[in-house]
Short mmCIF file of C-alpha atoms in Angstrom, two decimals:
data_model
loop_
_atom_site.label_atom_id
_atom_site.label_comp_id
_atom_site.label_asym_id
_atom_site.label_seq_id
_atom_site.Cartn_x
_atom_site.Cartn_y
_atom_site.Cartn_z
CA MET A 104 -6.52 38.19 129.06
CA ASN A 105 -4.92 41.37 130.37
CA GLU A 106 -3.56 43.97 128.00
CA MET A 107 0.21 44.25 127.71
CA LYS A 108 2.42 46.66 125.80
CA LYS A 109 5.97 45.95 124.74
CA THR A 110 8.44 48.26 126.33
CA ALA A 111 12.04 49.35 125.71
CA ILE A 112 14.33 47.83 128.32
CA SER A 113 17.93 48.87 128.82
CA LEU A 114 20.07 46.56 130.93
CA ASN A 115 23.65 46.89 132.09
CA VAL A 116 24.94 43.31 132.04
CA ASN A 117 28.61 42.57 132.67
CA ASN A 118 29.46 46.24 132.05
CA GLU A 119 27.79 46.27 128.64
CA THR A 120 24.54 48.05 127.84
CA HIS A 121 21.90 45.93 126.12
CA ASP A 122 18.80 47.58 124.65
CA ILE A 123 15.88 45.33 123.87
CA VAL A 124 12.14 45.68 123.33
CA SER A 125 10.22 43.18 125.36
CA ASN A 126 7.07 42.47 127.32
CA PRO A 127 7.09 43.62 130.96
CA ASN A 128 6.18 40.13 132.16
CA LYS A 129 9.58 38.75 131.18
CA THR A 130 11.87 37.85 134.04
CA LEU A 131 15.50 38.83 134.06
CA LEU A 132 16.32 35.13 133.69
CA GLU A 133 14.28 34.88 130.49
CA VAL A 134 15.84 38.01 129.02
CA LEU A 135 19.38 36.89 129.90
CA ARG A 136 18.91 33.47 128.33
CA ASP A 137 16.48 34.10 125.46
CA ASP A 138 17.31 37.65 124.34
CA LEU A 139 20.94 38.10 125.35
CA HIS A 140 21.90 34.42 124.91
CA LEU A 141 23.78 34.44 128.21
CA THR A 142 22.89 30.84 128.96
CA GLY A 143 25.32 30.46 131.86
CA THR A 144 22.45 31.52 134.14
CA LYS A 145 20.32 28.41 134.64
CA GLU A 146 16.64 27.83 135.24
CA SER A 147 15.68 25.01 137.55
CA CYS A 148 12.83 25.41 140.05
CA GLY A 149 11.62 28.72 138.64
CA GLU A 150 10.23 29.75 142.02
CA GLY A 151 13.18 31.17 143.92
CA VAL A 152 14.09 28.08 145.90
CA CYS A 153 17.08 26.42 144.22
CA GLY A 154 19.46 29.30 143.42
CA SER A 155 20.56 28.07 139.99
CA CYS A 156 19.36 31.33 138.41
CA THR A 157 21.44 33.48 140.81
CA VAL A 158 22.96 36.64 139.33
CA LEU A 159 24.44 39.66 141.06
CA ILE A 160 22.51 42.91 141.08
CA ASP A 161 24.61 45.81 142.34
CA GLY A 162 26.94 43.17 143.79
CA ALA A 163 24.33 41.22 145.77
CA PRO A 164 23.21 37.72 144.77
CA VAL A 165 19.53 37.61 143.79
CA ARG A 166 17.14 35.24 142.01
CA SER A 167 16.80 36.25 138.37
CA CYS A 168 13.65 34.07 138.09
CA LEU A 169 11.95 36.33 140.65
CA THR A 170 13.23 39.59 139.16
CA LEU A 171 11.40 41.38 136.37
CA ALA A 172 13.82 42.47 133.64
CA VAL A 173 12.03 45.81 133.39
CA ALA A 174 12.62 46.38 137.12
CA ALA A 175 16.36 45.66 136.80
CA GLN A 176 17.03 48.74 134.69
CA GLY A 177 19.56 51.18 136.10
CA LYS A 178 21.32 48.45 138.05
CA GLU A 179 24.59 46.64 137.49
CA ILE A 180 23.90 43.03 136.61
CA THR A 181 26.68 40.44 136.71
CA THR A 182 26.23 36.95 135.31
CA ILE A 183 28.68 34.06 135.39
CA GLU A 184 29.92 35.15 131.95
CA GLY A 185 31.06 38.42 133.49
CA LEU A 186 33.39 36.87 136.02
CA ARG A 187 36.30 35.68 133.91
CA ALA A 188 38.89 38.07 132.49
CA GLY A 189 39.24 37.15 128.80
CA GLU A 190 40.20 33.49 128.62
CA LYS A 191 41.33 33.44 132.22
CA LEU A 192 38.92 32.02 134.75
CA HIS A 193 38.19 33.99 137.91
CA PRO A 194 39.97 32.63 141.03
CA VAL A 195 36.61 31.46 142.44
CA GLN A 196 36.02 29.47 139.25
CA GLU A 197 39.60 28.10 139.42
CA ALA A 198 39.06 27.03 143.02
CA PHE A 199 35.85 25.16 142.09
CA VAL A 200 37.75 23.33 139.30
CA ASN A 201 40.76 22.56 141.50
CA HIS A 202 38.65 21.20 144.35
CA HIS A 203 36.36 19.13 142.10
CA ALA A 204 33.45 21.19 143.35
CA ILE A 205 31.58 20.64 140.09
CA GLN A 206 29.80 17.53 138.93
CA CYS A 207 26.90 18.16 136.55
CA GLY A 208 27.61 21.89 136.71
CA PHE A 209 24.01 23.07 136.81
CA CYS A 210 24.24 24.74 140.20
CA SER A 211 27.79 26.00 139.60
CA PRO A 212 27.07 29.44 138.08
CA GLY A 213 24.77 30.35 140.97
CA MET A 214 27.04 28.77 143.55
CA ILE A 215 30.14 30.55 142.17
CA LEU A 216 28.44 33.95 142.01
CA THR A 217 27.17 33.53 145.56
CA ALA A 218 30.68 32.59 146.72
CA TYR A 219 32.15 35.51 144.78
CA ALA A 220 29.76 37.96 146.47
CA LEU A 221 30.51 36.48 149.89
CA LEU A 222 34.29 36.75 149.45
CA LYS A 223 34.01 40.26 148.10
CA GLU A 224 32.15 41.34 151.22
CA ASN A 225 34.03 39.14 153.66
CA PRO A 226 37.40 37.86 152.34
CA THR A 227 37.95 35.60 155.34
CA PRO A 228 34.64 33.89 156.09
CA THR A 229 34.43 31.04 158.58
CA GLU A 230 33.02 27.69 157.48
CA ALA A 231 29.74 28.55 159.19
CA GLU A 232 29.56 31.82 157.25
CA ILE A 233 30.28 29.99 154.00
CA ARG A 234 27.58 27.41 154.67
CA ARG A 235 25.12 30.14 155.58
CA ALA A 236 25.93 32.14 152.41
CA ILE A 237 25.35 29.20 150.07
CA SER A 238 22.35 27.86 151.99
CA GLY A 239 20.02 29.11 149.29
CA ASN A 240 21.88 27.33 146.50
CA ILE A 241 20.96 23.70 146.07
CA CYS A 242 23.37 21.10 144.60
CA ARG A 243 22.01 17.64 143.86
CA CYS A 244 25.31 15.99 142.81
CA THR A 245 28.45 16.54 144.82
CA GLY A 246 27.06 17.23 148.21
CA TYR A 247 28.38 20.43 149.61
CA ALA A 248 31.73 19.35 151.07
CA LYS A 249 33.79 20.06 147.94
CA ILE A 250 32.04 23.35 147.33
CA VAL A 251 32.70 24.47 150.90
CA GLU A 252 36.34 23.33 150.55
CA ALA A 253 36.76 25.36 147.36
CA ILE A 254 35.42 28.52 149.00
CA LYS A 255 37.41 27.84 152.17
CA SER A 256 40.66 27.62 150.16
CA LEU A 257 40.05 31.16 148.96
CA ALA A 258 39.11 32.29 152.45
CA GLU A 259 42.41 30.92 153.69
CA GLU A 260 44.24 32.80 150.94
CA GLY A 261 42.44 35.93 152.10
CA ARG A 262 43.76 35.56 155.67
CA MET B 115 6.22 28.84 133.80
CA ARG B 116 5.86 32.28 132.25
CA LEU B 117 4.23 35.16 134.05
CA PRO B 118 0.77 36.24 132.90
CA PRO B 119 0.51 39.55 130.98
CA PHE B 120 0.26 42.86 132.85
CA GLN B 121 1.13 46.52 132.49
CA PHE B 122 4.09 47.71 134.48
CA LEU B 123 4.06 50.82 136.66
CA GLU B 124 7.05 52.33 138.40
CA PRO B 125 6.38 55.40 140.56
CA THR B 126 9.28 57.57 141.65
CA ASP B 127 7.88 58.59 145.05
CA VAL B 128 5.17 57.59 147.52
CA GLU B 129 2.80 60.34 146.36
CA GLU B 130 2.89 59.09 142.78
CA ALA B 131 2.45 55.50 144.00
CA LEU B 132 -0.67 56.50 145.98
CA SER B 133 -2.14 58.21 142.91
CA MET B 134 -1.48 55.14 140.80
CA ILE B 135 -3.23 52.76 143.20
CA ASN B 136 -6.03 55.24 143.85
CA THR B 137 -7.14 55.10 140.22
CA ARG B 138 -6.54 51.38 139.70
CA LYS B 139 -7.57 49.88 143.08
CA GLU B 140 -8.09 46.07 142.89
CA THR B 141 -6.58 45.82 139.40
CA VAL B 142 -3.09 46.71 140.63
CA LYS B 143 -0.74 44.56 142.71
CA ILE B 144 2.18 46.10 144.54
CA MET B 145 5.62 44.54 144.06
CA ALA B 146 8.52 45.30 146.42
CA GLY B 147 11.04 42.42 146.36
CA GLY B 148 8.76 40.34 144.16
CA THR B 149 9.62 37.06 145.88
CA ASP B 150 6.03 36.36 146.96
CA LEU B 151 4.05 38.19 144.28
CA LEU B 152 5.77 36.76 141.20
CA ASN B 153 5.39 33.19 142.43
CA ARG B 154 1.67 33.71 143.01
CA MET B 155 1.35 35.22 139.54
CA ARG B 156 3.32 32.40 137.96
CA LEU B 157 0.92 29.87 139.49
CA ARG B 158 -1.95 32.02 138.10
CA LEU B 159 -3.34 32.41 141.63
CA ILE B 160 -3.56 36.10 140.75
CA GLU B 161 -3.46 37.81 137.36
CA PRO B 162 -3.38 41.56 138.02
CA ALA B 163 -3.87 43.98 135.13
CA PHE B 164 -1.12 46.19 136.60
CA VAL B 165 2.02 45.49 138.61
CA MET B 166 3.44 48.49 140.44
CA ASN B 167 7.10 48.24 141.37
CA ILE B 168 7.81 50.18 144.56
CA SER B 169 11.32 48.81 145.10
CA LYS B 170 12.92 52.05 143.93
CA LEU B 171 11.02 54.24 146.42
CA ARG B 172 13.86 55.31 148.67
CA ASP B 173 11.58 57.44 150.89
CA ILE B 174 10.20 54.28 152.56
CA ASP B 175 13.51 52.44 152.84
CA GLY B 176 15.65 52.42 155.96
CA ILE B 177 15.81 51.90 159.71
CA ASP B 178 15.66 54.78 162.16
CA VAL B 179 16.35 53.67 165.72
CA GLY B 180 15.06 56.40 168.03
CA GLU B 181 14.72 56.91 171.77
CA THR B 182 10.96 56.52 171.98
CA GLU B 183 10.33 54.49 168.85
CA THR B 184 12.06 52.77 165.96
CA VAL B 185 10.79 53.22 162.43
CA ILE B 186 11.41 50.67 159.69
CA GLY B 187 10.46 51.65 156.13
CA ALA B 188 8.26 49.07 154.39
CA ASN B 189 10.80 48.87 151.57
CA THR B 190 13.70 47.95 153.86
CA ARG B 191 15.36 44.74 152.73
CA LEU B 192 15.25 41.90 155.28
CA LYS B 193 19.01 41.56 154.89
CA ASP B 194 19.42 45.10 156.23
CA ILE B 195 17.15 44.32 159.18
CA ALA B 196 19.02 41.10 159.98
CA ARG B 197 22.34 42.97 159.88
CA SER B 198 21.40 46.16 161.70
CA PRO B 199 23.46 46.10 164.93
CA LEU B 200 21.34 48.72 166.71
CA LEU B 201 18.04 47.08 165.82
CA ASN B 202 19.36 43.63 166.74
CA LYS B 203 20.61 44.83 170.08
CA ARG B 204 17.27 46.28 171.03
CA PHE B 205 14.76 44.09 169.20
CA ARG B 206 16.53 40.74 169.02
CA ALA B 207 13.45 38.73 167.96
CA ILE B 208 12.93 41.02 164.95
CA GLY B 209 16.57 40.63 163.83
CA GLU B 210 16.40 36.88 164.36
CA ALA B 211 13.18 36.57 162.39
CA ALA B 212 14.70 38.50 159.45
CA PHE B 213 17.83 36.34 159.62
CA LEU B 214 15.73 33.18 159.45
CA VAL B 215 13.56 34.19 156.48
CA ALA B 216 14.07 31.90 153.46
CA SER B 217 17.73 32.10 152.39
CA PRO B 218 20.30 34.93 152.25
CA THR B 219 19.73 35.45 148.52
CA ILE B 220 16.01 35.89 149.10
CA THR B 221 16.58 38.36 151.93
CA ASN B 222 18.69 40.45 149.55
CA MET B 223 15.44 41.01 147.66
CA ALA B 224 12.56 40.56 150.10
CA THR B 225 11.30 43.53 152.12
CA MET B 226 9.71 44.13 155.49
CA GLY B 227 6.39 45.21 153.92
CA GLY B 228 6.31 42.33 151.48
CA ASN B 229 7.05 39.78 154.18
CA LEU B 230 4.35 41.22 156.42
CA LEU B 231 1.73 41.20 153.69
CA GLN B 232 2.50 37.81 152.14
CA ASN B 233 -0.60 35.80 151.46
CA THR B 234 -1.69 32.71 153.41
CA ARG B 235 -0.70 29.29 152.09
CA CYS B 236 -2.18 25.83 151.86
CA ILE B 237 -1.04 22.75 149.94
CA TYR B 238 -4.52 22.60 148.38
CA TYR B 239 -4.17 26.15 147.07
CA ASP B 240 -0.53 27.02 146.25
CA GLN B 241 -0.40 24.81 143.21
CA SER B 242 -0.26 25.25 139.46
CA GLY B 243 -3.42 25.44 137.37
CA MET B 244 -2.85 21.87 136.24
CA VAL B 245 -3.21 20.61 139.82
CA LEU B 246 -5.95 23.04 140.81
CA ASN B 247 -8.05 22.11 137.76
CA GLY B 248 -8.32 18.62 139.23
CA LEU B 249 -9.48 19.91 142.63
CA GLU B 250 -12.83 21.24 143.72
CA ARG B 251 -12.97 25.00 144.21
CA CYS B 252 -12.18 25.78 147.86
CA HIS B 253 -13.02 28.86 149.98
CA LYS B 254 -9.73 30.51 149.00
CA ARG B 255 -10.66 30.17 145.32
CA GLY B 256 -14.18 31.52 145.80
CA GLY B 257 -15.79 28.12 146.41
CA THR B 258 -17.79 26.79 149.34
CA LEU B 259 -15.68 23.96 150.76
CA CYS B 260 -12.33 23.37 152.42
CA LEU B 261 -10.13 20.61 151.02
CA ALA B 262 -7.91 20.50 154.12
CA VAL B 263 -10.67 20.24 156.73
CA LYS B 264 -13.56 18.07 155.62
CA GLY B 265 -16.77 20.01 156.20
CA GLY B 266 -14.76 23.16 156.99
CA LYS B 267 -17.00 26.22 156.78
CA ARG B 268 -14.09 28.63 156.34
CA CYS B 269 -10.61 28.77 154.85
CA PHE B 270 -7.86 27.24 157.01
CA SER B 271 -4.93 28.48 154.94
CA VAL B 272 -1.92 29.45 157.05
CA TYR B 273 -0.09 32.75 157.42
CA GLN B 274 3.61 31.85 157.27
CA GLY B 275 5.29 35.23 157.64
CA ASP B 276 8.29 35.32 159.98
CA MET B 277 8.30 39.05 160.69
CA ALA B 278 4.74 39.55 161.97
CA PRO B 279 5.03 37.45 165.17
CA ALA B 280 8.27 39.24 166.12
CA LEU B 281 6.78 42.68 165.42
CA ILE B 282 3.59 41.90 167.34
CA ALA B 283 5.67 40.72 170.31
CA PHE B 284 6.88 44.35 170.51
CA ASP B 285 3.41 45.86 170.00
CA ALA B 286 4.46 47.28 166.64
CA ARG B 287 2.17 49.48 164.60
CA CYS B 288 2.11 50.11 160.89
CA VAL B 289 1.35 53.13 158.77
CA LEU B 290 -1.08 52.71 155.88
CA GLU B 291 -1.30 55.58 153.44
CA LYS B 292 -3.77 56.35 150.71
CA LYS B 293 -4.34 59.42 148.61
CA GLY B 294 -5.38 62.17 151.00
CA SER B 295 -5.15 60.25 154.27
CA THR B 296 -2.97 58.16 156.54
CA ARG B 297 -3.86 55.76 159.33
CA THR B 298 -1.73 53.97 161.90
CA VAL B 299 -2.92 50.60 163.18
CA ALA B 300 -1.49 47.84 165.33
CA VAL B 301 0.15 45.09 163.26
CA THR B 302 -2.44 42.69 164.73
CA GLU B 303 -5.16 44.75 163.06
CA LEU B 304 -3.72 44.03 159.62
CA PHE B 305 -5.15 40.53 159.88
CA THR B 306 -8.76 39.48 159.44
CA GLY B 307 -8.21 35.95 160.76
CA ASN B 308 -9.96 34.65 157.65
CA GLY B 309 -7.62 32.69 155.37
CA ALA B 310 -9.66 33.47 152.25
CA THR B 311 -9.13 37.23 152.64
CA PRO B 312 -6.35 37.50 155.24
CA PHE B 313 -5.72 41.28 155.27
CA ALA B 314 -7.81 44.22 156.43
CA ILE B 315 -6.29 46.71 154.01
CA GLY B 316 -8.02 48.78 151.36
CA ALA B 317 -7.07 48.23 147.72
CA ASP B 318 -6.02 51.89 147.58
CA GLU B 319 -3.74 51.70 150.64
CA LEU B 320 0.03 51.35 150.72
CA LEU B 321 1.94 50.07 153.75
CA THR B 322 4.75 52.57 154.20
CA LYS B 323 6.23 52.20 157.69
CA ILE B 324 6.46 49.98 160.73
CA ILE B 325 6.75 51.71 164.11
CA ILE B 326 8.12 49.82 167.10
CA PRO B 327 7.58 51.61 170.42
CA GLN B 328 10.47 51.52 172.87
CA PRO B 329 9.53 49.15 175.72
CA LYS B 330 10.05 50.39 179.27
CA GLY B 331 12.68 49.02 181.61
CA MET B 332 14.81 45.96 180.96
CA PHE B 333 13.57 43.57 178.34
CA SER B 334 14.68 40.97 175.86
CA SER B 335 13.21 38.80 173.13
CA ALA B 336 13.80 35.80 170.89
CA TYR B 337 12.33 34.13 167.81
CA ARG B 338 12.31 30.39 167.12
CA LYS B 339 11.10 28.61 164.01
CA LEU B 340 10.38 25.10 162.73
CA ARG B 341 11.06 24.25 159.12
CA LEU B 342 11.99 21.21 157.05
CA ARG B 343 15.43 22.43 156.02
CA GLY B 344 17.83 24.76 157.77
CA SER B 345 17.29 27.32 155.03
CA VAL B 346 14.85 28.36 152.31
CA ASP B 347 11.62 27.12 153.92
CA TYR B 348 8.69 29.01 155.35
CA PRO B 349 7.98 28.48 159.06
CA LEU B 350 5.78 25.47 159.83
CA ALA B 351 5.43 26.74 163.38
CA SER B 352 7.13 29.66 165.09
CA ALA B 353 7.22 31.59 168.33
CA ALA B 354 8.40 35.10 169.19
CA ALA B 355 8.81 35.86 172.89
CA PHE B 356 9.11 39.21 174.64
CA VAL B 357 10.00 39.33 178.34
CA SER B 358 10.53 42.36 180.55
CA VAL B 359 11.57 42.70 184.19
CA THR B 360 11.16 45.28 186.94
CA LYS B 361 14.03 47.05 188.68
CA ASP B 362 13.88 44.23 191.23
CA LYS B 363 14.40 41.75 188.40
CA GLU B 364 10.89 40.36 188.69
CA VAL B 365 9.28 39.38 185.40
CA ASN B 366 6.46 41.87 184.82
CA ALA B 367 5.51 41.05 181.25
CA CYS B 368 5.77 38.09 178.98
CA ARG B 369 4.21 37.93 175.58
CA VAL B 370 4.48 35.11 173.09
CA VAL B 371 3.22 35.36 169.53
CA ILE B 372 2.96 32.15 167.57
CA GLY B 373 3.16 31.98 163.79
CA ALA B 374 2.10 29.46 161.13
CA ALA B 375 -0.69 28.78 163.59
CA GLY B 376 -3.68 29.80 161.48
CA ALA B 377 -4.63 32.64 159.17
CA SER B 378 -3.03 35.18 161.51
CA PRO B 379 -0.36 35.19 164.24
CA LYS B 380 -1.83 34.39 167.66
CA VAL B 381 -0.95 36.47 170.71
CA MET B 382 -0.59 35.13 174.25
CA ASP B 383 -0.03 37.51 177.12
CA GLY B 384 0.73 36.52 180.64
CA PRO B 385 3.14 37.01 183.49
CA SER B 386 5.96 34.54 183.30
CA ASN B 387 8.62 32.99 185.38
CA GLU B 388 10.18 29.60 185.10
CA ALA B 389 7.20 27.99 186.78
CA ASN B 390 4.66 28.92 184.14
CA TRP B 391 6.56 28.31 180.91
CA GLU B 392 4.50 25.18 180.79
CA GLY B 393 1.33 27.27 181.00
CA MET B 394 2.34 29.41 178.02
CA ALA B 395 3.36 26.31 176.08
CA GLN B 396 0.00 24.72 176.83
CA LYS B 397 -1.78 27.87 175.66
CA ALA B 398 0.23 27.80 172.41
CA TYR B 399 -0.76 24.17 171.94
CA GLU B 400 -4.42 25.13 172.33
CA TYR B 401 -4.24 28.22 170.09
CA MET B 402 -2.53 26.41 167.21
CA GLU B 403 -4.78 25.41 164.33
CA ALA B 404 -3.31 21.99 163.69
CA VAL B 405 -4.49 21.37 160.15
CA ASP B 406 -2.75 18.99 157.72
CA ASN B 407 -2.32 21.60 154.99
CA LEU B 408 1.42 22.36 155.06
CA GLN B 409 4.57 20.28 154.51
CA MET B 410 4.46 18.71 158.00
CA ASP B 411 1.41 17.24 159.64
CA GLY B 412 -0.70 19.40 161.89
CA ALA B 413 -0.32 17.26 165.02
CA TYR B 414 3.48 17.55 164.90
CA ARG B 415 3.37 21.28 164.21
CA ARG B 416 1.06 21.68 167.21
CA LYS B 417 3.45 19.80 169.49
CA MET B 418 6.37 21.81 168.16
CA VAL B 419 4.72 25.19 168.64
CA SER B 420 4.61 24.56 172.38
CA VAL B 421 8.28 23.48 172.32
CA LEU B 422 9.21 26.61 170.37
CA THR B 423 7.26 28.74 172.85
CA LYS B 424 9.35 27.39 175.72
CA ARG B 425 12.59 27.77 173.74
CA ALA B 426 11.79 31.36 172.80
CA ILE B 427 10.90 32.33 176.38
CA LYS B 428 14.02 30.61 177.69
CA ALA B 429 16.26 32.33 175.11
CA ALA B 430 14.76 35.73 175.97
CA MET B 431 15.16 35.06 179.74
CA ASP B 432 18.77 33.90 179.27
CA ARG B 433 19.55 37.07 177.34
CA LEU B 434 17.99 39.15 180.10
CA LYS B 435 20.16 37.41 182.67
CA GLU B 436 23.26 38.00 180.54
CA GLY B 437 22.36 41.69 180.38
CA MET B 438 21.79 42.02 184.15
#
């Protein structure tokens, strides 16, 4: 068994600094859920395929299951908990609710963060651009029609 | 599944990175985006004592499109390659390959160097310990047999990188640095052709740059890929085509590089015009190692590689015509 030393890790999550001491082999997903109790970020495949663990790092959607927490220091991390303003849901979250784009909800945090990043970069995406952006986020309940509709409604507002 | 234990290293520049790997050699694994390495570690296919994160090395990140050559830093994210207008205009196949890697979220993380140096895959190898414990030890795991090819004397695992075929189509070279020296080799020379040990790189070397020479005259290119889904998946067969024409609009060079065709991309050179697309496609069919060790059967992948060869040549030719 290889040697491993615990290390101090400082993470900026949702504009708050969190200092923890942890092993370097912990993924960002594990630290978010187990140490910071931000359980909105989900674990499903654990190998970067499904997108349920998606968080934003410096504004770009990435897989937190394939990111080492220790390597995410010095970056701005946004989880689904960081999207709402107080009790008010973010418009992307509202759109998902209003368009029934949620069934079991397991893919929703990743899907919403991916949609949020897309709309931030491109406020008026076409349907093809929407489908391309969420092509790495897998939903096993609703199909994708309602999710695409929800994002499209915001794209139309952006026009 | 949790990652195995390791010590974490994070150099601040290339020089420090070279010193770190010089003293640790085989015990250190280099992590750029982490999308390939961490999965291999999670499956316990590798358990390095040290993981060195190079993702913060800005000195090997970026695209410099020049008159005689274009340089892509090994740390450049695939997303940036897919979106670079200048690079896409000139080296269409390279932009297309980057666009088609995995999914957009993965290309936000994955890098040019990491994609190029991803390990070969096989359904009898890329499995968790629980599965592998029930299988005999194959060539890739230090054994003496192949589970995919009965009686196979070597490893038939498949190189499924998207970027390498496109880079090779343009005769790209790469820069490998180690403490005290640097060498530049053709991308084709990175590969051993042996699935068990697919790369000809020293344990103390770091891939820092890719250099794409500027082709002469009018040229175009295209990349086509077969996969199960329209996103996420590795190529199950692929083809990158490069075509150039003379001033008189006669085709004077056509190169096709096929991927997911064995332990390394396979290069086919030949003059081309509409009449001999079939010839190139036939060659691709013959070069393809059609082994049943990926998510689609080998016979289908072999048929499709010849189809992709034709599609890639046709797309490159159509683009040339549009540009004329």
